[in-house]
XYZ file of C-alpha atoms in Angstrom:
698
model
C 72.317 121.410 130.832
C 73.433 122.348 127.368
C 71.280 124.585 125.204
C 68.765 122.765 123.077
C 68.637 123.463 119.357
C 65.615 123.244 117.158
C 66.514 121.556 113.907
C 64.300 122.421 110.958
C 64.892 121.353 107.398
C 62.505 124.058 106.276
C 62.379 127.806 106.695
C 61.124 128.761 110.150
C 59.717 132.001 111.473
C 59.852 131.378 115.220
C 57.330 132.843 117.672
C 57.931 131.779 121.274
C 55.080 131.816 123.810
C 56.465 132.952 127.129
C 60.040 132.849 128.319
C 61.858 129.510 127.999
C 62.262 127.620 131.254
C 63.055 123.955 130.728
C 62.872 123.655 126.929
C 63.911 125.759 123.961
C 62.810 125.673 120.327
C 65.098 127.287 117.804
C 65.077 127.122 113.970
C 68.108 126.173 111.873
C 66.870 126.775 108.320
C 65.698 129.889 106.534
C 63.325 128.552 103.928
C 61.196 125.490 103.357
C 58.683 124.484 100.778
C 55.949 122.123 99.674
C 57.196 118.558 99.283
C 59.608 118.722 102.211
C 59.573 117.522 105.799
C 60.630 119.394 108.913
C 62.813 117.954 111.634
C 61.703 119.649 114.862
C 63.987 119.250 117.840
C 63.267 120.432 121.351
C 66.114 120.576 123.841
C 66.201 120.747 127.627
C 68.041 123.937 128.526
C 67.950 123.567 132.324
C 67.653 120.520 134.561
C 65.007 120.015 137.276
C 66.127 120.886 140.792
C 65.019 117.470 142.008
C 67.577 114.884 140.764
C 64.842 112.204 140.697
C 62.759 114.254 138.265
C 63.040 114.399 134.494
C 61.470 116.402 131.695
C 58.848 114.652 129.567
C 57.659 116.243 126.332
C 54.496 115.945 124.288
C 54.037 117.730 120.938
C 51.316 118.807 118.535
C 51.456 120.115 114.980
C 48.566 122.439 114.146
C 46.726 121.084 117.183
C 47.026 117.402 116.218
C 49.299 115.090 118.233
C 52.680 114.353 116.615
C 55.195 111.824 117.870
C 58.210 113.241 119.690
C 61.161 110.932 120.320
C 63.969 111.369 122.819
C 67.134 110.739 120.791
C 69.761 112.090 123.181
C 70.105 112.825 126.863
C 68.609 116.309 126.537
C 67.063 116.269 123.071
C 63.820 115.049 121.538
C 62.524 115.433 117.991
C 59.443 115.250 115.818
C 59.443 114.511 112.098
C 56.593 116.198 110.262
C 54.772 114.596 107.346
C 55.643 115.903 103.887
C 54.010 119.299 103.471
C 51.352 119.051 100.750
C 50.459 122.743 100.548
C 51.733 126.155 101.481
C 50.583 127.910 104.617
C 51.298 128.657 108.269
C 52.008 125.840 110.733
C 52.432 125.806 114.503
C 54.478 123.267 116.409
C 53.737 123.205 120.131
C 55.694 121.344 122.786
C 54.423 120.807 126.338
C 57.076 120.084 128.952
C 56.151 118.100 132.062
C 58.070 117.104 135.156
C 57.803 113.481 136.226
C 59.441 111.142 138.720
C 61.789 108.972 136.693
C 61.521 105.724 138.675
C 57.798 106.030 139.363
C 56.969 106.389 135.664
C 59.357 103.651 134.582
C 57.836 101.141 137.001
C 54.343 101.908 135.747
C 55.492 101.654 132.125
C 57.018 98.256 132.850
C 53.694 97.115 134.253
C 52.013 98.399 131.098
C 54.455 96.370 128.989
C 53.664 93.215 130.992
C 49.941 93.756 130.528
C 50.406 94.412 126.809
C 52.346 91.167 126.471
C 49.525 89.301 128.247
C 47.014 90.985 125.936
C 48.963 89.819 122.878
C 48.886 86.210 124.062
C 45.184 86.356 124.913
C 44.216 87.881 121.573
C 46.181 85.227 119.695
C 44.320 82.510 121.608
C 40.983 84.220 120.973
C 41.553 84.123 117.183
C 41.720 80.313 117.164
C 39.365 79.423 120.032
C 35.970 77.850 119.113
C 34.589 76.930 122.538
C 32.043 79.586 123.573
C 32.781 79.306 127.315
C 36.494 79.748 126.755
C 35.853 82.643 124.386
C 33.877 84.386 127.120
C 36.693 83.828 129.643
C 39.254 85.150 127.181
C 37.188 88.276 126.497
C 36.848 88.911 130.221
C 40.599 88.548 130.681
C 41.265 90.899 127.754
C 38.909 93.493 129.244
C 40.710 93.178 132.572
C 44.130 93.884 131.112
C 42.816 96.702 128.895
C 41.288 98.311 131.971
C 44.537 97.787 133.867
C 46.566 99.450 131.127
C 44.162 102.388 130.987
C 44.383 102.810 134.759
C 48.193 102.714 134.679
C 48.309 105.310 131.892
C 45.922 107.524 133.863
C 48.177 107.282 136.931
C 51.143 108.384 134.804
C 49.219 111.286 133.288
C 47.876 112.494 136.644
C 51.398 112.285 138.060
C 52.923 114.576 135.435
C 53.069 118.316 136.106
C 52.964 120.750 133.163
C 55.758 123.289 133.634
C 56.052 124.930 130.220
C 54.400 125.250 126.846
C 56.487 126.503 123.917
C 55.267 127.133 120.357
C 56.940 127.777 117.046
C 55.180 129.249 114.024
C 56.598 128.776 110.539
C 55.598 129.235 106.905
C 55.657 126.647 104.118
C 56.104 128.156 100.654
C 55.057 126.823 97.293
C 58.548 126.787 95.747
C 62.175 126.504 96.857
C 63.930 129.837 97.189
C 66.661 129.978 94.535
C 67.306 133.624 93.741
C 69.328 134.367 96.872
C 71.386 131.175 96.702
C 75.080 130.900 95.789
C 76.487 130.717 92.258
C 79.586 129.146 90.742
C 82.490 130.798 88.951
C 84.803 128.677 86.759
C 88.355 129.733 85.846
C 91.608 128.075 84.767
C 95.312 128.469 85.446
C 95.572 130.391 82.162
C 94.124 133.934 82.107
C 93.023 133.338 78.507
C 91.904 129.719 79.095
C 94.356 128.720 76.357
C 97.017 126.028 76.773
C 99.588 124.153 74.739
C 99.189 120.384 74.768
C 101.356 118.964 77.525
C 101.020 122.030 79.734
C 99.522 121.385 83.158
C 95.861 122.425 83.210
C 94.285 123.396 86.526
C 90.630 124.354 86.767
C 89.160 126.319 89.677
C 85.546 126.325 90.864
C 84.741 129.231 93.178
C 81.491 129.392 95.139
C 80.049 132.905 95.309
C 77.782 132.976 98.363
C 74.317 134.529 98.168
C 72.230 136.069 100.917
C 71.273 132.668 102.345
C 74.505 132.478 104.307
C 77.264 129.816 104.374
C 76.638 126.695 102.335
C 77.988 123.222 101.704
C 78.695 122.558 98.034
C 78.570 119.578 95.716
C 80.062 120.154 92.273
C 79.738 117.547 89.519
C 82.304 118.615 86.922
C 83.448 117.167 83.617
C 86.290 118.128 81.298
C 85.718 117.080 77.704
C 82.917 114.860 79.094
C 85.260 113.058 81.512
C 84.190 113.138 85.171
C 86.610 114.961 87.486
C 87.443 114.463 91.171
C 87.718 117.900 92.739
C 90.028 118.867 95.588
C 88.659 121.325 98.142
C 91.147 124.162 98.639
C 89.104 126.077 101.213
C 85.481 126.545 102.238
C 84.419 128.036 98.898
C 87.164 127.031 96.442
C 87.686 123.736 94.633
C 90.208 122.744 91.979
C 91.274 119.872 89.763
C 94.566 119.201 87.999
C 93.268 117.665 84.793
C 94.829 114.369 83.712
C 96.474 114.373 80.290
C 94.161 111.514 79.305
C 91.227 113.954 79.496
C 92.847 116.555 77.228
C 93.365 116.740 73.494
C 94.335 119.320 70.921
C 91.270 121.423 70.167
C 88.446 122.545 72.415
C 88.659 122.467 76.218
C 85.080 122.091 77.440
C 84.404 122.429 81.165
C 80.894 121.722 82.469
C 79.746 121.845 86.086
C 76.439 121.149 87.775
C 76.402 122.928 91.121
C 74.339 121.895 94.148
C 74.343 123.488 97.594
C 72.732 123.194 101.008
C 72.571 125.494 103.994
C 75.573 124.789 106.219
C 73.738 125.497 109.475
C 70.869 123.160 108.588
C 73.229 120.429 107.504
C 75.517 120.690 110.525
C 72.555 120.684 112.918
C 71.072 117.568 111.377
C 74.424 115.795 111.323
C 74.955 116.701 114.960
C 71.533 115.273 115.800
C 72.422 112.165 113.797
C 75.642 111.701 115.791
C 73.883 112.281 119.128
C 71.245 109.730 118.181
C 74.048 107.298 117.413
C 75.396 107.719 120.937
C 71.916 107.181 122.373
C 71.491 104.066 120.233
C 74.661 102.530 121.643
C 73.562 103.359 125.210
C 70.154 101.736 124.713
C 71.695 98.616 123.201
C 73.828 98.199 126.327
C 70.818 98.734 128.604
C 68.704 96.279 126.617
C 71.375 93.587 126.578
C 72.007 93.920 130.320
C 68.298 93.987 131.323
C 67.444 91.395 133.968
C 63.955 90.489 132.707
C 61.960 90.313 129.487
C 59.774 93.326 130.273
C 62.784 95.563 130.833
C 64.347 94.296 127.603
C 61.121 95.156 125.768
C 61.083 98.593 127.399
C 64.547 99.453 126.096
C 63.959 97.789 122.727
C 60.901 99.996 122.108
C 62.883 103.110 122.897
C 65.776 101.840 120.766
C 63.480 101.240 117.790
C 62.199 104.810 118.005
C 65.714 106.283 118.188
C 66.978 104.184 115.262
C 64.019 105.277 113.162
C 64.466 108.976 113.866
C 68.238 108.736 113.373
C 67.653 107.320 109.900
C 65.255 110.208 109.234
C 67.923 112.763 110.254
C 70.377 111.251 107.772
C 67.841 110.956 104.973
C 66.559 114.515 105.319
C 70.091 115.947 105.555
C 70.913 114.215 102.282
C 67.909 115.835 100.622
C 68.887 119.387 101.530
C 70.802 119.940 98.288
C 69.349 122.519 95.897
C 70.490 122.829 92.292
C 72.055 126.178 91.463
C 72.192 125.341 87.801
C 74.519 124.471 84.956
C 77.823 126.292 84.390
C 80.159 126.075 81.402
C 83.559 127.405 80.337
C 85.197 126.751 76.959
C 88.938 127.028 76.419
C 91.476 125.902 73.833
C 94.279 123.328 73.734
C 96.834 124.168 71.042
C 99.469 121.848 69.662
C 102.559 122.100 71.837
C 105.663 123.922 70.734
C 108.041 121.966 68.432
C 110.265 120.454 71.126
C 110.640 117.114 72.827
C 108.509 116.914 75.970
C 109.273 113.359 77.122
C 111.991 110.809 76.514
C 112.076 107.049 77.042
C 115.066 104.800 76.320
C 115.136 101.069 75.571
C 117.892 98.573 74.928
C 119.392 100.137 71.794
C 116.664 102.494 70.701
C 114.867 105.586 72.016
C 111.487 107.244 71.618
C 110.283 110.680 72.570
C 107.108 112.732 72.568
C 107.763 115.595 70.149
C 105.016 118.179 70.336
C 102.263 115.652 71.105
C 103.321 112.859 68.728
C 105.853 110.037 69.013
C 109.240 109.933 67.208
C 111.737 107.065 67.566
C 115.335 106.292 66.542
C 118.043 103.600 66.898
C 117.976 99.890 66.130
C 114.829 98.577 64.451
C 115.300 94.821 64.061
C 111.916 94.004 65.563
C 110.056 97.120 64.432
C 110.627 98.839 67.790
C 110.789 102.258 66.080
C 107.176 101.827 64.958
C 107.874 103.423 61.594
C 106.238 100.710 59.483
C 109.591 99.189 58.444
C 112.662 97.584 60.015
C 115.183 100.227 59.001
C 117.437 101.618 61.748
C 117.624 105.397 62.164
C 120.504 107.500 63.485
C 118.213 110.392 64.372
C 114.533 110.847 65.273
C 112.027 109.736 62.649
C 111.093 112.642 60.444
C 107.399 112.317 61.199
C 105.250 110.962 64.000
C 104.276 107.314 64.184
C 101.053 106.183 62.548
C 98.159 106.713 64.953
C 100.399 108.578 67.400
C 100.701 111.917 65.668
C 98.959 113.959 68.365
C 97.415 113.819 71.866
C 100.055 111.396 73.195
C 100.726 111.993 76.879
C 102.455 108.826 78.110
C 105.326 106.835 76.596
C 107.347 103.810 77.716
C 110.073 101.678 76.141
C 111.055 98.146 77.062
C 114.036 96.164 75.865
C 112.831 95.915 72.269
C 109.240 97.111 72.318
C 107.400 100.303 73.234
C 103.929 101.533 74.188
C 102.179 104.890 74.378
C 98.847 106.257 75.571
C 96.985 108.508 73.162
C 93.947 110.098 74.795
C 92.639 106.914 76.474
C 93.988 104.314 74.023
C 97.042 102.129 74.719
C 99.106 101.437 71.592
C 102.188 99.171 71.414
C 104.743 98.140 68.790
C 108.009 96.199 68.337
C 109.015 92.738 69.526
C 106.116 90.511 70.525
C 107.664 87.054 70.994
C 106.157 86.791 74.469
C 102.929 88.709 73.846
C 104.336 91.872 75.424
C 102.370 94.072 72.993
C 99.077 92.756 74.411
C 97.551 92.413 70.943
C 96.283 88.856 71.459
C 99.068 87.242 69.417
C 102.867 86.819 69.444
C 103.665 88.501 66.140
C 106.103 91.425 65.998
C 104.669 94.726 64.773
C 106.624 97.546 63.134
C 103.759 99.989 63.595
C 101.600 100.876 66.630
C 98.683 98.569 67.361
C 95.901 98.914 69.905
C 96.714 97.129 73.137
C 94.657 96.352 76.254
C 93.439 98.648 79.049
C 91.420 101.402 77.469
C 91.585 104.343 79.868
C 94.899 103.329 81.464
C 96.507 106.033 83.608
C 100.048 104.737 83.132
C 101.873 102.028 81.255
C 105.386 100.625 81.796
C 107.298 98.274 79.489
C 109.806 95.778 80.872
C 112.190 93.487 79.049
C 109.623 90.901 77.920
C 106.434 92.035 79.616
C 104.325 95.171 80.040
C 102.143 96.448 82.878
C 99.411 99.089 82.984
C 97.610 100.981 85.726
C 93.837 101.428 85.615
C 91.320 102.144 88.356
C 93.931 101.732 91.097
C 94.721 98.183 89.948
C 97.658 96.778 87.967
C 97.331 94.605 84.876
C 100.226 92.862 83.100
C 100.776 90.876 79.909
C 103.669 89.128 78.147
C 106.248 86.712 79.564
C 105.531 84.986 82.878
C 108.308 82.386 83.196
C 109.553 84.094 86.386
C 106.287 85.514 87.711
C 106.298 88.786 85.774
C 102.489 88.887 85.579
C 102.100 88.797 89.378
C 98.800 86.904 89.231
C 100.045 83.763 90.978
C 99.704 81.668 87.824
C 102.275 79.424 86.164
C 101.354 80.183 82.539
C 104.455 80.965 80.499
C 102.909 83.716 78.356
C 99.786 85.869 78.314
C 98.930 87.860 75.193
C 96.170 89.736 77.032
C 96.094 91.695 80.280
C 95.692 89.836 83.591
C 95.139 91.494 86.955
C 98.014 91.429 89.428
C 96.937 89.676 92.603
C 95.869 91.542 95.751
C 96.783 95.082 94.711
C 94.549 98.156 95.016
C 94.906 101.914 95.409
C 97.967 101.901 93.129
C 99.180 105.273 91.838
C 102.438 104.401 90.016
C 104.124 101.405 88.392
C 107.558 100.617 86.948
C 108.553 97.496 85.005
C 112.143 96.343 84.654
C 113.963 93.229 83.530
C 111.543 90.450 84.501
C 110.160 92.215 87.583
C 107.797 95.067 88.389
C 107.098 97.359 91.327
C 103.937 99.286 92.196
C 103.405 102.278 94.486
C 100.283 102.432 96.651
C 98.463 105.612 97.526
C 99.616 105.274 101.151
C 103.305 105.343 100.110
C 104.025 101.604 100.366
C 105.726 99.709 97.524
C 105.048 96.140 96.326
C 107.149 94.136 93.836
C 106.942 90.786 92.040
C 108.883 88.699 89.488
C 112.598 87.787 89.379
C 114.341 88.029 92.768
C 117.739 86.302 92.634
C 119.526 89.602 93.311
C 116.974 90.776 95.872
C 115.457 93.165 93.323
C 112.021 92.786 94.899
C 113.358 94.454 98.047
C 111.312 92.064 100.172
C 114.136 91.220 102.587
C 114.892 87.794 101.124
C 116.349 86.131 98.021
C 114.476 83.623 95.839
C 114.482 82.686 92.180
C 111.215 84.565 91.677
C 107.874 85.466 93.265
C 104.675 85.312 91.212
C 102.631 87.491 93.566
C 103.425 90.954 94.988
C 105.478 91.325 98.166
C 105.930 94.551 100.159
C 109.332 96.174 99.956
C 110.874 95.725 103.386
C 111.158 98.731 105.693
C 110.062 101.236 103.055
C 107.234 103.781 103.391
C 106.282 107.346 102.499
C 107.318 106.918 98.861
C 106.172 109.295 96.115
C 107.875 107.829 93.001
C 109.516 104.569 91.913
C 111.792 103.358 89.099
C 113.264 99.930 88.360
C 115.854 98.740 85.849
C 117.885 95.626 85.111
C 118.009 94.135 88.618
C 117.697 97.288 90.717
C 114.750 99.117 92.218
C 114.770 102.661 93.590
C 112.269 104.838 95.413
C 111.991 108.590 95.918
C 110.576 109.382 99.347
C 108.327 112.226 100.410
C 111.303 113.801 102.181
C 113.225 113.972 98.886
C 115.645 111.108 99.492
C 116.494 108.081 97.344
C 116.590 104.471 98.538
C 117.637 101.550 96.304
C 117.887 97.755 96.510
C 118.888 94.738 94.401
C 122.040 94.204 92.313
C 125.107 96.249 93.238
C 127.660 94.817 90.806
C 128.009 98.209 89.112
C 127.771 100.396 92.207
C 124.101 101.209 91.642
C 123.345 101.040 95.386
C 125.771 103.845 96.180
C 128.610 104.425 98.603
C 126.826 103.060 101.689
C 126.418 99.588 100.168
C 129.162 97.091 101.046
C 127.863 93.891 99.425
C 127.241 92.645 95.895
C 123.492 92.965 96.298
C 120.880 93.887 98.894
C 117.390 92.490 99.404
C 116.148 95.591 101.236
C 116.428 99.340 100.608
C 119.481 101.416 101.485
C 119.930 105.190 101.436
C 121.973 106.584 98.569
C 124.783 108.765 99.869
C 124.605 112.168 98.201
C 120.959 111.690 97.273
C 119.411 111.769 100.720
C 117.495 115.017 100.190
C 116.427 117.592 97.583
C 115.801 114.938 94.916
C 112.873 115.590 92.564
C 113.037 112.706 90.054
C 114.830 109.380 89.497
C 115.335 106.832 86.727
C 117.088 103.450 86.769
C 118.971 101.916 83.832
C 120.929 98.691 83.335
C 124.124 99.713 85.133
C 123.356 103.153 86.514
C 120.838 105.368 88.271
C 120.202 109.046 87.586
C 118.439 111.650 89.708
C 117.747 115.364 89.670
C 119.397 116.628 92.875
C 119.159 120.300 93.820
C 118.078 120.963 90.248
C 121.109 119.298 88.624
C 121.200 115.904 86.890
C 123.549 113.442 88.571
C 124.191 109.738 87.992
C 125.983 106.895 89.743
C 126.980 103.340 88.836
C 129.229 102.081 86.030
C 130.570 104.529 83.438
C 130.602 102.284 80.346
C 131.647 104.343 77.322
C 130.232 107.485 78.888
C 126.971 105.998 80.215
C 127.014 108.410 83.201
C 127.502 111.448 80.974
C 130.220 112.814 83.270
C 133.087 112.681 80.771
C 134.447 109.298 81.892
C 134.535 106.226 79.661
C 134.860 103.685 82.444
C 135.010 103.224 86.204
C 132.554 102.883 89.102
C 131.018 105.985 90.669
C 129.234 105.176 93.918
C 128.544 108.842 94.656
C 126.223 110.868 92.404
C 128.318 112.462 89.663
C 127.134 115.461 87.682
C 126.113 114.984 84.059
C 128.210 117.485 82.131
C 126.445 120.770 81.490
C 123.048 119.757 82.858
C 122.884 121.721 86.083
C 119.374 123.218 85.962
C 116.063 123.237 84.123
C 115.948 119.459 83.791
C 112.804 117.925 82.335
C 112.180 114.286 81.477
C 115.074 111.861 82.131
C 115.569 108.229 81.081
C 118.295 105.587 81.475
C 118.571 102.831 78.876
C 121.092 100.072 78.245
C 124.359 101.876 79.098
C 123.145 105.214 77.780
C 120.905 108.005 78.965
C 118.902 110.983 77.761
C 117.426 114.089 79.318
C 115.515 117.164 78.245
C 117.532 120.218 79.296
C 116.238 123.723 78.682
C 113.636 122.160 76.332
C 116.449 120.547 74.294
C 116.911 116.760 74.095
C 120.398 115.520 74.928
C 121.788 111.969 75.059
C 125.076 110.334 76.080
C 126.825 106.973 76.493
C 126.888 103.841 74.355
C 125.703 104.228 70.762
C 124.769 100.977 69.046
C 122.500 101.397 66.075
C 121.841 105.105 66.544
C 120.117 105.071 69.938
C 121.750 108.418 70.871
C 119.894 110.041 67.971
C 122.688 112.518 67.249
C 123.294 111.289 63.695
C 126.611 109.541 64.425
C 127.314 106.013 63.254
C 126.882 102.957 65.425
C 129.854 102.511 67.726
C 130.577 106.229 68.086
C 129.897 106.706 71.773
C 129.534 109.973 73.658
C 131.143 110.637 77.059
C 129.073 113.783 77.566
C 125.604 114.866 76.451
C 125.184 115.563 72.756
C 122.277 117.587 71.426
C 119.577 115.871 69.399
C 118.306 118.049 66.581
C 114.547 118.577 66.568
C 112.794 116.794 63.694
C 110.349 118.620 61.413
C 107.234 119.734 63.221
C 104.683 118.653 60.584
C 102.524 115.649 61.380
C 102.582 112.949 58.713
C 103.348 109.265 58.718
C 106.894 108.223 57.732
C 107.224 107.277 54.089
């Protein structure tokens, strides 16, 4: 039989009496203290030579009987009371051999007699006739005598074959000095970052003399709780979300708790073994042929369930606090360059340093500058309320939104409530929108969607199901939850439809569908609840545009679906539109990012920016003013070091070598290069950086 392990939640100093024969007691913890319990497990290490015999165990703690429960085929355990004082304790286990069937038959007879006793005692409580009371008392005495005789037969039958003892000390306090400690570091040797830089924090466990441990680290960054990733046995890390960072102090706080790995693993193993025994006893109970046998197994089952719960509870209480750890760093304002770009219908916005600048048409206040004056180049100062700590930016057809720290702010056209401000009034300056703490936001043509807590919320127009909540309301000026979506990690809103990416790599879409842009494998006018994209999985990023959706897979390939009137679905597509995804020839591997516009799609392939679709007045940036390109065509001069990319309405922009460049149609100054409306660009033109001071436009 397998070796038996003694599981102790406390420190044990073991002293065995004699050489082990049938049972073995072995400690698993190195220290225990007042206020704790011990889990004491005795295991059968060798089986009796007679197959009809079994080992029975009886235990004492400091000479007083203590219950010992068989919780697995070869294991039994005792749970001590909570230790009230320090001192030496001795756990003793006596092992007996007994005939399995002989003892079981006698125990069944005991159960029958006990059941009769229960009935008789219940009758005695209500009986008033003296003669009947006497008869009942005589019957009770008979069964009590019978039970005592049966128990004596069992005891006289058992043969003591081994006695094993274990001596251990209980101490007044938990031992902390030899425990592990925690070391905090960051991905910067000086713990200094520029805003917008990725910030990774490492938590390294330095083991003490107590041996291997299991760790639990509760960490916050700027008072925001973090979910740590375990790198190896003693190293954890977190890539901090931009929403948890801001220019100024970087404060990292961790509370570190640990427990002995051997103690924990032993208790969890006992817990699992008890679970197996529980299932076995349930089968035996349910298949028992009579009530006494059912009661026999139910009693044993109750004991095993109780001790299994104790294993789990005590294992959960093993954690010891190692203390409070802190590291303070610095987040500086980012360098004076554009970090992100987002393009709309005929306007553009970018994150410059950590504030927002916009340019182009401004009929509806979509530049957010507090007026309705168009601009041929980026606004000279950041938008009001968005001068720093902006980490997410999105532009729709004629409105835009950004996330500053944890606040969503929107501006521009609001005819359909797409700003989420509770009204339908346009705004030429940023206003607070819904979804405080949103992780991402995406603006469509007339609606907007945000991601928070793994769920998607949308607001704005709903005439073709853009809100995805199954309702028929035409407009919502506040956020509503999209139906039946959870575990969402990315969203993208287009022209009257939206797609969402689940954590498992599946994609769901809702809204307009007459060109198959939902990718669901069928065509309808619209769908007001999400549908899975047909035959698509293992996706890591999504982007949607006018009537096209695209996905970037984990293998680095691009698949698209929807309208193909401008060649957006690539060289493999042979029809005007497709209701399910198709591979894009030339973009089947080594793709790192994608973005979909109105007539084109762009992707970074092997480090170079390439686009396909319709080249309207240079909208592909490849030097051509017209024509269809169904194979990815290189954007002139952008062959490496590509940052943020965005496709708008027949124009595009990208950050190349930290410099913003735009190309294509130029109506109202959306290219931002200072040229007049109508002066288009067949190749990328450089956008001059605006001043780097942070004041509101005058």
